[in-house]
Coordinates of C-alpha atoms in Angstrom, one line a residue:
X269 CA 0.0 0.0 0.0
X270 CA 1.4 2.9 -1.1
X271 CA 1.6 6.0 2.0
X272 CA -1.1 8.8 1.8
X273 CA -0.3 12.2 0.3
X274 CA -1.4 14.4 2.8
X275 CA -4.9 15.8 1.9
X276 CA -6.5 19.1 2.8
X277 CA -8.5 18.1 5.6
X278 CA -6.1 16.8 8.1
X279 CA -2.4 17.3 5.9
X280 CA -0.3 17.6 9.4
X281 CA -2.0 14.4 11.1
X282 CA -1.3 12.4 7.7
X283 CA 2.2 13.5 7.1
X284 CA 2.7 12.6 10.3
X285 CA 1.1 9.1 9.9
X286 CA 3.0 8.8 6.7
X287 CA 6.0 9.6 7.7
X288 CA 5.7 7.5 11.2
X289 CA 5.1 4.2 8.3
X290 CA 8.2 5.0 6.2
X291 CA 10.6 5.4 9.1
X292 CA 9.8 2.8 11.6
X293 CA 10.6 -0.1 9.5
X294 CA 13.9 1.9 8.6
X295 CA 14.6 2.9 12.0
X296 CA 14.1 -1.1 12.8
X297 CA 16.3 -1.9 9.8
X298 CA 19.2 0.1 11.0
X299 CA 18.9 -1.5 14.5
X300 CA 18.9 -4.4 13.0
X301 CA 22.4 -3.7 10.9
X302 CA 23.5 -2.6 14.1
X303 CA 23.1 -6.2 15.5
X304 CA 24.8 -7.8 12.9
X305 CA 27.7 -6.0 14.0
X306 CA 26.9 -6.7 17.3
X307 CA 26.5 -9.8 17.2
X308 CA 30.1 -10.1 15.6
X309 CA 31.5 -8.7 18.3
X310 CA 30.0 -10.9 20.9
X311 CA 31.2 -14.0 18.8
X312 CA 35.0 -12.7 18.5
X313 CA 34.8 -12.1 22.0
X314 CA 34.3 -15.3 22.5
X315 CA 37.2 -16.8 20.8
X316 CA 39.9 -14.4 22.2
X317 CA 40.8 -10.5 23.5
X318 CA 43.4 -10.8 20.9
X319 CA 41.3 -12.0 18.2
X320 CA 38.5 -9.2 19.1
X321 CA 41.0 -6.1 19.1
X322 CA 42.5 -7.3 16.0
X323 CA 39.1 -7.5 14.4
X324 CA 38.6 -4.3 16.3
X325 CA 40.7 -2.6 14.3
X326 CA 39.8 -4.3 11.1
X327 CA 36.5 -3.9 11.1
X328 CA 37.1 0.4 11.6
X329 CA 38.8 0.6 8.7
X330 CA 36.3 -1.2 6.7
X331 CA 33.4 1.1 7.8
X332 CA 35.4 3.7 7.1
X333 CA 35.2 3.2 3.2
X334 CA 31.8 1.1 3.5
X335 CA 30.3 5.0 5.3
X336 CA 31.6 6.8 2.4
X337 CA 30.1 4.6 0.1
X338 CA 26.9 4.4 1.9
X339 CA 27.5 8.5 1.5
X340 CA 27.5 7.6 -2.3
X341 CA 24.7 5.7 -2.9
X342 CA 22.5 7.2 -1.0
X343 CA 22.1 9.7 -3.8
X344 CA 19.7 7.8 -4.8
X345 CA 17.0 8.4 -2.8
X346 CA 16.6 11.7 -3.1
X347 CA 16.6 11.6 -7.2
X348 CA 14.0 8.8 -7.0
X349 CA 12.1 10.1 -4.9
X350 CA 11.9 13.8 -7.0
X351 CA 10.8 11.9 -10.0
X352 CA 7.8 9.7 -8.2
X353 CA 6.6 12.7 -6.9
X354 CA 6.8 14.8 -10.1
X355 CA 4.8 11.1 -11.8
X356 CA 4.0 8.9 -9.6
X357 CA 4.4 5.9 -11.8
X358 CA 7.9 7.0 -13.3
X359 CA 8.9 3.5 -14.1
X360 CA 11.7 4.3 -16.6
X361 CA 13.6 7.2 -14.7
X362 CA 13.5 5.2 -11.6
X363 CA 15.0 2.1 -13.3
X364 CA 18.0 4.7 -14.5
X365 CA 18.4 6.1 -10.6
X366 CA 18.8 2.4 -9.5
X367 CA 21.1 1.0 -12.1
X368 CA 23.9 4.1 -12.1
X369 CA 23.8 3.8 -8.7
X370 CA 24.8 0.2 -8.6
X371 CA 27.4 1.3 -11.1
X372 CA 28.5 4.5 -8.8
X373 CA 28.7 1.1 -6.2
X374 CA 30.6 -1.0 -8.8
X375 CA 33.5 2.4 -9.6
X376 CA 33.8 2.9 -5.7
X377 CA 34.5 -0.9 -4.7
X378 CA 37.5 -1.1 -7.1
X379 CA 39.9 1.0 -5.4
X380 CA 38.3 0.0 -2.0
X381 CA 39.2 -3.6 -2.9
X382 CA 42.5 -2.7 -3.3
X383 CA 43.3 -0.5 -0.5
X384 CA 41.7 -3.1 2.0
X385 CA 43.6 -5.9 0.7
X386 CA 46.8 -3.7 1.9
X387 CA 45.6 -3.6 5.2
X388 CA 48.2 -4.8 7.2
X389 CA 50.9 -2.1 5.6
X390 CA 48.3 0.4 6.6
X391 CA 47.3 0.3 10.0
X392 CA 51.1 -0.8 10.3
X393 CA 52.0 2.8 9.2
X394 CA 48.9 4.2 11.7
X395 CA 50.9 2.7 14.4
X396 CA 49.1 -0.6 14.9
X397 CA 51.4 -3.6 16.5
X398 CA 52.6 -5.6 13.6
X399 CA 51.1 -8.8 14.9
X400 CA 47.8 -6.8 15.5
X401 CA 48.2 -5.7 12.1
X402 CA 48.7 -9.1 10.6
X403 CA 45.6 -10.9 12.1
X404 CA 43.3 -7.7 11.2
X405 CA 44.2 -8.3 7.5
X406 CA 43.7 -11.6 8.0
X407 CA 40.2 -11.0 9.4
X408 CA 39.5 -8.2 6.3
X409 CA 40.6 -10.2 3.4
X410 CA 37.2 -12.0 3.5
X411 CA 35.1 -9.2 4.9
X412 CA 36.1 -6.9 1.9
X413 CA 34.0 -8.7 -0.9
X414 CA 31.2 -7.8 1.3
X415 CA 31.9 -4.5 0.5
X416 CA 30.1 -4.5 -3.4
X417 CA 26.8 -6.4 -2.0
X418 CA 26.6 -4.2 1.3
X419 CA 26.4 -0.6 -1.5
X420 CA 24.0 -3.1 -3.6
X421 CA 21.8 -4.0 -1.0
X422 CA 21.6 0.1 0.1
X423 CA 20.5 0.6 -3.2
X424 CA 17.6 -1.7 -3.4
X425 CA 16.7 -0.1 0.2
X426 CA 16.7 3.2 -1.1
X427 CA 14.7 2.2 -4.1
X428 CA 11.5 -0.3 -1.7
X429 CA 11.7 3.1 0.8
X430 CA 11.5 5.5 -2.2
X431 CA 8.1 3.6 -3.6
X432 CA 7.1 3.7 0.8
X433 CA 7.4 0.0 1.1
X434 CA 10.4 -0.4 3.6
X435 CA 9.1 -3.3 5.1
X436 CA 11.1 -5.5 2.6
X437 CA 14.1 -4.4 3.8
X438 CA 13.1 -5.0 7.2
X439 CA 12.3 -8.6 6.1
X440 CA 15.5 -9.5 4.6
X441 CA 17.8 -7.3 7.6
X442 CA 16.2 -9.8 10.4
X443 CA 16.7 -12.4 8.2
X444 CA 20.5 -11.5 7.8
X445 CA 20.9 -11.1 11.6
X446 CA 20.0 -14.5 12.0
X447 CA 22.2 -15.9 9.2
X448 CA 24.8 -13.9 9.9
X449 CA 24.7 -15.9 13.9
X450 CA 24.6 -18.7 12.9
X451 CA 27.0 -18.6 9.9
X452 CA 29.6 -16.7 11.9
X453 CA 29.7 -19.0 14.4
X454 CA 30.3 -21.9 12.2
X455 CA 32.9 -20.3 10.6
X456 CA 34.5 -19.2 13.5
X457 CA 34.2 -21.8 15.8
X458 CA 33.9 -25.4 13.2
X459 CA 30.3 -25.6 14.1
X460 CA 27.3 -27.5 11.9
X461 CA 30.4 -29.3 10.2
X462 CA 32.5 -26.5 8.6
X463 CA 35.8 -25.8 9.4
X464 CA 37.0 -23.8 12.3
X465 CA 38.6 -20.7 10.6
X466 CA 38.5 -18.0 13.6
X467 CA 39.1 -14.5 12.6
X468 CA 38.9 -15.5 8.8
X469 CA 35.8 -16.8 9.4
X470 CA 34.5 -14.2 10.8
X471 CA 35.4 -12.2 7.9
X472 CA 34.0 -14.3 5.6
X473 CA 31.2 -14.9 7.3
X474 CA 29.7 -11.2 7.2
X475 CA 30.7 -10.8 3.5
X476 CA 28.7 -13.5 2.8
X477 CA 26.2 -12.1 4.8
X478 CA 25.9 -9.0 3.0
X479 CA 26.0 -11.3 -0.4
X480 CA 22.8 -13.3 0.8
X481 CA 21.3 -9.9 2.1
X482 CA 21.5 -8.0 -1.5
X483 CA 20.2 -11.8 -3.0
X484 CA 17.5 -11.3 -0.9
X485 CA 16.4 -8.1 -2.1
X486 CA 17.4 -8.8 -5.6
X487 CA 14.7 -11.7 -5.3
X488 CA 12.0 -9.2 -4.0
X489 CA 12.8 -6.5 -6.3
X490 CA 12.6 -9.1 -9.7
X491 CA 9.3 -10.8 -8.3
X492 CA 6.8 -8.8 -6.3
X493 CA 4.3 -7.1 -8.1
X494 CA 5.1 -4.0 -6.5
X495 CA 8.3 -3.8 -8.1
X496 CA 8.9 -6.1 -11.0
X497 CA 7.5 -4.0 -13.3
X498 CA 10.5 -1.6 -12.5
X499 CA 12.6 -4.3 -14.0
X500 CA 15.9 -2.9 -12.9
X501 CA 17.9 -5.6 -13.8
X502 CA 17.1 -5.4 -17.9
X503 CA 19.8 -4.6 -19.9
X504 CA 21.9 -3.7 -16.4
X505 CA 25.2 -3.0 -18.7
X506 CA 23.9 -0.8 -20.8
X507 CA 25.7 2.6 -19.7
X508 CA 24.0 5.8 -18.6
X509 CA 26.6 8.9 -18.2
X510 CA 24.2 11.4 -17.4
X511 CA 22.6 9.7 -14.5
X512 CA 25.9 8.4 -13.7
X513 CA 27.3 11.9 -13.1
X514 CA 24.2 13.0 -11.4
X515 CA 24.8 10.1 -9.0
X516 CA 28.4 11.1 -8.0
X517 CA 27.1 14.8 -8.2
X518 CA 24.5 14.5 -5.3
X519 CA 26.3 11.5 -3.5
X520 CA 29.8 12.7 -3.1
X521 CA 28.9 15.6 -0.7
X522 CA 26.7 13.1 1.5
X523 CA 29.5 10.7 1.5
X524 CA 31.4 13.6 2.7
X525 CA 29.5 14.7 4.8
X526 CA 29.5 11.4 6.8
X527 CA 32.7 10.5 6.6
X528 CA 33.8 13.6 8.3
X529 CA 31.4 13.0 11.1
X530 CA 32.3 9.4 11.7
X531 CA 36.1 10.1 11.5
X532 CA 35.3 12.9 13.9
X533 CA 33.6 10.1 16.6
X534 CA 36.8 7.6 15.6
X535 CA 39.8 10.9 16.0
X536 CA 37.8 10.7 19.8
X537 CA 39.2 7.3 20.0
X538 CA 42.6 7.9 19.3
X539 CA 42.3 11.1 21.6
X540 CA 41.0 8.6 24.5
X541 CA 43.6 6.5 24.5
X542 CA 46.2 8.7 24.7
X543 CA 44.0 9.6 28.0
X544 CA 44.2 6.2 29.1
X545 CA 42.5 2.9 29.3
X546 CA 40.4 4.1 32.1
X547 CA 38.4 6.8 29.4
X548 CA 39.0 4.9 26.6
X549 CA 36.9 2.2 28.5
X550 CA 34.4 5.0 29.4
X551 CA 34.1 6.1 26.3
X552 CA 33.2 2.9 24.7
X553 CA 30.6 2.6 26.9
X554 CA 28.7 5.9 26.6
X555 CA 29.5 6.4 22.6
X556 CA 27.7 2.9 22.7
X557 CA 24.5 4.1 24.1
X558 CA 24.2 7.2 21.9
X559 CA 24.9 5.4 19.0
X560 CA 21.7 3.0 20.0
X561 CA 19.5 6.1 20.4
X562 CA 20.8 7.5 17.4
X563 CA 19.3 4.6 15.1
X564 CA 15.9 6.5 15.4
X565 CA 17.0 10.1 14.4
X566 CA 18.6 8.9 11.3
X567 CA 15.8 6.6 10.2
X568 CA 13.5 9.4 10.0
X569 CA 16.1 11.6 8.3
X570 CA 16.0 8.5 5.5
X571 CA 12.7 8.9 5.7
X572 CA 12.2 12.6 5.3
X573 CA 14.2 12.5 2.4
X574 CA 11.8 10.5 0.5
X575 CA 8.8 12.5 1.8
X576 CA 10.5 15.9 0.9
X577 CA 11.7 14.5 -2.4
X578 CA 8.5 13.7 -3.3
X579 CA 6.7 17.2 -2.1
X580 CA 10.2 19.0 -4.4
X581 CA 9.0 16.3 -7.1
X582 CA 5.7 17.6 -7.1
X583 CA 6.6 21.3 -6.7
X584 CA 4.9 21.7 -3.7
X585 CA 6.5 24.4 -1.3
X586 CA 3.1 23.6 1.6
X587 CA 4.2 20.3 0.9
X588 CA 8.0 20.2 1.6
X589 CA 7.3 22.5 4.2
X590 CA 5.3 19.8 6.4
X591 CA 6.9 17.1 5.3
X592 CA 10.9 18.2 6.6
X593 CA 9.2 20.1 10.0
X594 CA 7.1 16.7 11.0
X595 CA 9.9 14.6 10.8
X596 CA 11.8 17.2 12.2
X597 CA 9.7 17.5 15.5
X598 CA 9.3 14.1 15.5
X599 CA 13.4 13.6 15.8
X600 CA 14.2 15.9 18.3
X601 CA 11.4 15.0 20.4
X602 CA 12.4 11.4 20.8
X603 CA 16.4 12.5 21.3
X604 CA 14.8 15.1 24.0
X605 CA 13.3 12.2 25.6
X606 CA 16.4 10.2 25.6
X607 CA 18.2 13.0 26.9
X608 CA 15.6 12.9 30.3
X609 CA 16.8 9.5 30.4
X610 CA 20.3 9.5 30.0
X611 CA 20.4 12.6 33.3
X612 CA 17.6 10.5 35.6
X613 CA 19.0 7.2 34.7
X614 CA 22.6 7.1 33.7
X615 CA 24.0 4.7 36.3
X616 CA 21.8 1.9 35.2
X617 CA 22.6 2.9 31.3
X618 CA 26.0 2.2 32.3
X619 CA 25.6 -1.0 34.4
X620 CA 24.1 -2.7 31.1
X621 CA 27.3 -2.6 30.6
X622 CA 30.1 -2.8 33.5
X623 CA 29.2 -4.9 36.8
X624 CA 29.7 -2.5 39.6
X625 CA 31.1 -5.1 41.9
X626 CA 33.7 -5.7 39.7
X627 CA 36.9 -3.7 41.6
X628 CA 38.4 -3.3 38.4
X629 CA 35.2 -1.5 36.8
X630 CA 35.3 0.9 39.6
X631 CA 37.0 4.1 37.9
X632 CA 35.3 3.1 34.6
X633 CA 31.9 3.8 36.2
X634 CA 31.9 7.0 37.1
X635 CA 33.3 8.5 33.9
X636 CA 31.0 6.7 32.0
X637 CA 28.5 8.4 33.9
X638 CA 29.9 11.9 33.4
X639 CA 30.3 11.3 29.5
X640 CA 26.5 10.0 29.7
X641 CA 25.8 13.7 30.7
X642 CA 27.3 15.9 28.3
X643 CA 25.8 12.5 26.0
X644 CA 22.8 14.1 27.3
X645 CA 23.3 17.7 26.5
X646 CA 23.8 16.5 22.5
X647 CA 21.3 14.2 22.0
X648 CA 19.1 16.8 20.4
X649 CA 21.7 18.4 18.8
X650 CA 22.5 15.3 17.2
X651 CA 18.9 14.9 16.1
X652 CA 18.5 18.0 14.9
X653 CA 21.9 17.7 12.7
X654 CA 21.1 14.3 10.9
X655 CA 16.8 15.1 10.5
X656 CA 18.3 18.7 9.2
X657 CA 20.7 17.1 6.6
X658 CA 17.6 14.5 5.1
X659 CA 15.5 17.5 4.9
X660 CA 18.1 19.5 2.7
X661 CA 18.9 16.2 0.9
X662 CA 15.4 15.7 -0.2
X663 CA 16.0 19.2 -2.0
X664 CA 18.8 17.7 -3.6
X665 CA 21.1 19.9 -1.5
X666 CA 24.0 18.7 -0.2
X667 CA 27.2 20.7 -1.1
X668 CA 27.0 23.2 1.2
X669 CA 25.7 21.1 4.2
X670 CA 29.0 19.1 3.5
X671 CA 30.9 22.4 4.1
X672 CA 28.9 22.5 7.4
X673 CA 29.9 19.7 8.5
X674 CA 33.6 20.5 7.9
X675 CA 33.9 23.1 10.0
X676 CA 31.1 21.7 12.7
X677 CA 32.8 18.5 13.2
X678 CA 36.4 19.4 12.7
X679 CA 36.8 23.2 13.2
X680 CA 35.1 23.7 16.1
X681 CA 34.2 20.2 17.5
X682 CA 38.0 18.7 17.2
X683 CA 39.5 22.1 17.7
X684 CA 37.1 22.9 21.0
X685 CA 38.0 18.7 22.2
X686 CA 41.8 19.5 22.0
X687 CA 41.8 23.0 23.9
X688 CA 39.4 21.5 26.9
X689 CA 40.9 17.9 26.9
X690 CA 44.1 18.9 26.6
X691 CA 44.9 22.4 27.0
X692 CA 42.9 22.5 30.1
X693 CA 43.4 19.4 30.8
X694 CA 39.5 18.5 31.5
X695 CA 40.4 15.1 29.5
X696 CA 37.7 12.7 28.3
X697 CA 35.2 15.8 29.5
X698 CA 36.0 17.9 27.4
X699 CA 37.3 15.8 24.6
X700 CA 33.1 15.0 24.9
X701 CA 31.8 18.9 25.4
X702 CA 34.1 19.8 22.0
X703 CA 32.0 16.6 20.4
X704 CA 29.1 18.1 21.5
X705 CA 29.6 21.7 20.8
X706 CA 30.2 20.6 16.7
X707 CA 26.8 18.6 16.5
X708 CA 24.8 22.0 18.0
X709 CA 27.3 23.9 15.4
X710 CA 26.0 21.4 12.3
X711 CA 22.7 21.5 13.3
X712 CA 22.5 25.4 14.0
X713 CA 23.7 25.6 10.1
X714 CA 21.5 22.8 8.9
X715 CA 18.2 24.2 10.4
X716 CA 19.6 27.9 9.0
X717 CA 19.5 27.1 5.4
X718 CA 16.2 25.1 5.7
X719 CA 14.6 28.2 7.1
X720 CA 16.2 29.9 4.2
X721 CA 15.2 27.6 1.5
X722 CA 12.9 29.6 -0.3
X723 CA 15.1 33.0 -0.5
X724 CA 17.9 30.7 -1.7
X725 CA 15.8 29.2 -4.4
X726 CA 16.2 25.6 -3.1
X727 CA 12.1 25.3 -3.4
X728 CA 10.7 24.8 -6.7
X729 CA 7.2 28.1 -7.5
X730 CA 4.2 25.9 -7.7
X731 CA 3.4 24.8 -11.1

């Protein structure tokens, strides 16, 4: 069933409804990608502290490139959903949107390939222990050819949430968190009759994963009514320059744009542990728990760039108007919420994760806690910064917000998380306040050039 257009009677209630349907199986997808890695984690744990920190440190530089080209791809979203707005049924533009940005997917994983399979000479020259080094590559070898499928699979996603049925991807996600268990364990440990591979398994386990996942779409996509007449596969190698560019025109800012914030989260890493174990510790705790609450905040910013895109498709200024300000609401009402619970709770958030009892968990505790506050403080910063960049995105702008997020996340964030952690020696504190203080910056900028859409011609005159 395809979501509502809002109509005149009640257009704020079903926006709302409509966009409460698109993101909640998104918001439950991501969750659910979330567990995946999760679960690996658990599993690696399992076999060894060495084996986890070498994966550890494998698995970061794989997200690093698999963000960027999750940046890419998600291009697509956007330009689909402008051209079912402007026709509803646009069959043949949509089928372009979807294949150039499997080839975008294709162009990126090339060099990524290559890189990755050098990863022990490069986190070797990032200071890594060589024997670290040697059993992360060992652990990425496999995991890279997940890299291709992983992009693939984001594009079908894009594509079922651009026609409002995300429920597919939901489908297939859960399914992949089970496989993914069960595989990885087998692989890992000799389980079920296969052979016990340990941190290659692991590896190959997930890219496999990611294979079955984009399968499982593919079979959705080629066979449901819903979609089939799309028929995005037909004549797949035919080329297609001028969607192609308009791809890597919109999806090079957003990848961008996330990769400065992630590297950002991952610089506050390195910064930790020149701290000490004590905050690094801390830290992984806390950055944990926002992350979790942060899975809601960016499903509806996925979400309002398909409901934006298709008010922009359908040059409807009323339209893009309610759809970006109900999802916005929506997001930094939920991350206000978490924020009430992060102060009134914060010593049970952290004893999810650190037994109390434990001597050696004694100075973690605390600093966990005080991280969990200024945590608080940001969480609707941090809403307001990833709802604000869908909104713009669904107006196909993201140049400038990349520009934002340059000088948020790096001027000011990493510049204010050096001065305070460092300079005045408030450590992991204010390593966390300068964190902070570039999310409010980004979202500041974000919600300024959405107020200032019209006046800078980003909304189309109605037709």
């Amino acid at each position: 069933m395809h979501a509502p257009t809002p109509s005149k009677a009640h257009p704020w209630r079903e926006e709302t409804v409509a966009t409460a349907q698109l993101a909640g199986p998104l918001i439950l997808t991501n969750l659910a990608q979330s567990a995946i890695n999760a679960t690996d984690v658990v599993l690696l744990g399992w076999l060894g502290a060495r084996e986890l920190a070498a994966a550890s440190i494998g698995v970061n530089l794989f997200i690093a490139f698999l963000i960027f080209g999750m940046g890419l791809v998600m291009a697509a979203s956007p330009i689909m959903a402008k051209q079912l707005g402007a026709r509803r049924h646009s069959v043949r533009e949509t089928r372009r949107t979807v294949r150039q940005a499997m080839w975008a997917a294709i162009t990126l994983s090339l060099p990524v390939w290559a890189i990755l399979w050098h990863a022990e000479p490069i986190l070797r020259l990032l200071g890594q222990d060589p024997a670290l080094s040697a059993n992360a590559a060992h652990f990425v070898r496999p995991l890279m050819f997940g890299y291709l499928p992983a992009l693939c699979y984001l594009v079908l996603r894009a594509y079922v949430a651009a026609l409002e049925q995300p429920a597919w991807a939901l489908m297939v996600s859960v399914a992949g968190v089970i496989t993914n268990a069960l595989l990885n364990y087998a692989l890992i440990f000799g389980a079920f009759g296969l052979p016990r591979l340990g941190l290659f398994g692991a590896g190959l386990g997930s890219a496999i994963t990611q294979t079955l996942m984009f399968l499982g779409m593919a079979v959705v996509v080629t066979t449901h009514p819903r979609f089939r007449r799309y028929r995005l596969f037909g004549r797949f190698w035919r080329a297609d320059w001028q969607r192609y560019r308009e791809v890597w025109r919109l999806g090079l800012p957003i990848a961008l744009t996330l990769s400065l914030e992630v590297t950002v989260f991952n610089a506050a890493v390195f910064l930790m542990g020149l701290i000490g174990t004590t905050s690094l510790a801390a830290h992984a705790i806390a950055i944990q728990i926002a992350s979790l609450t942060f899975m809601v905040p960016l499903g509806l910013s996925q979400a309002v760039t398909v409901r934006v895109g298709l008010a922009y498709g359908r040059r409807d200024p009323l339209g893009i108007a309610r759809a970006g300000w109900t999802a916005f609401v929506m997001g930094v009402a939920f991350m206000a919420c978490m924020a009430v619970v992060m102060f009134a709770v914060p010593h049970g958030l952290v004893g999810i994760f650190l037994d109390e009892a434990l001597p050696e968990n004694r100075a973690v505790i605390p600093l966990a806690v005080s991280f969990l506050y200024v945590a608080a403080f940001f969480q609707v910063f941090d809403g307001a910064q990833s709802v604000g960049a869908g909104m713009l995105r669904g107006l196909q702008d993201t140049t400038l917000p990349m520009v934002f997020a340059a000088f948020g996340y790096w001027v000011v964030g990493m510049g204010t998380a050096l001065w305070l952690g460092f300079g005045l020696r408030w450590h992991g504190v204010g390593i966390w306040i300068g964190l902070a203080l570039g999310l409010a910056v980004v979202s500041v900028m974000m919600l300024g050039r959405w107020l200032r859409r019209g006046r800078l011609g980003l909304v189309p005159q109605i037709a």
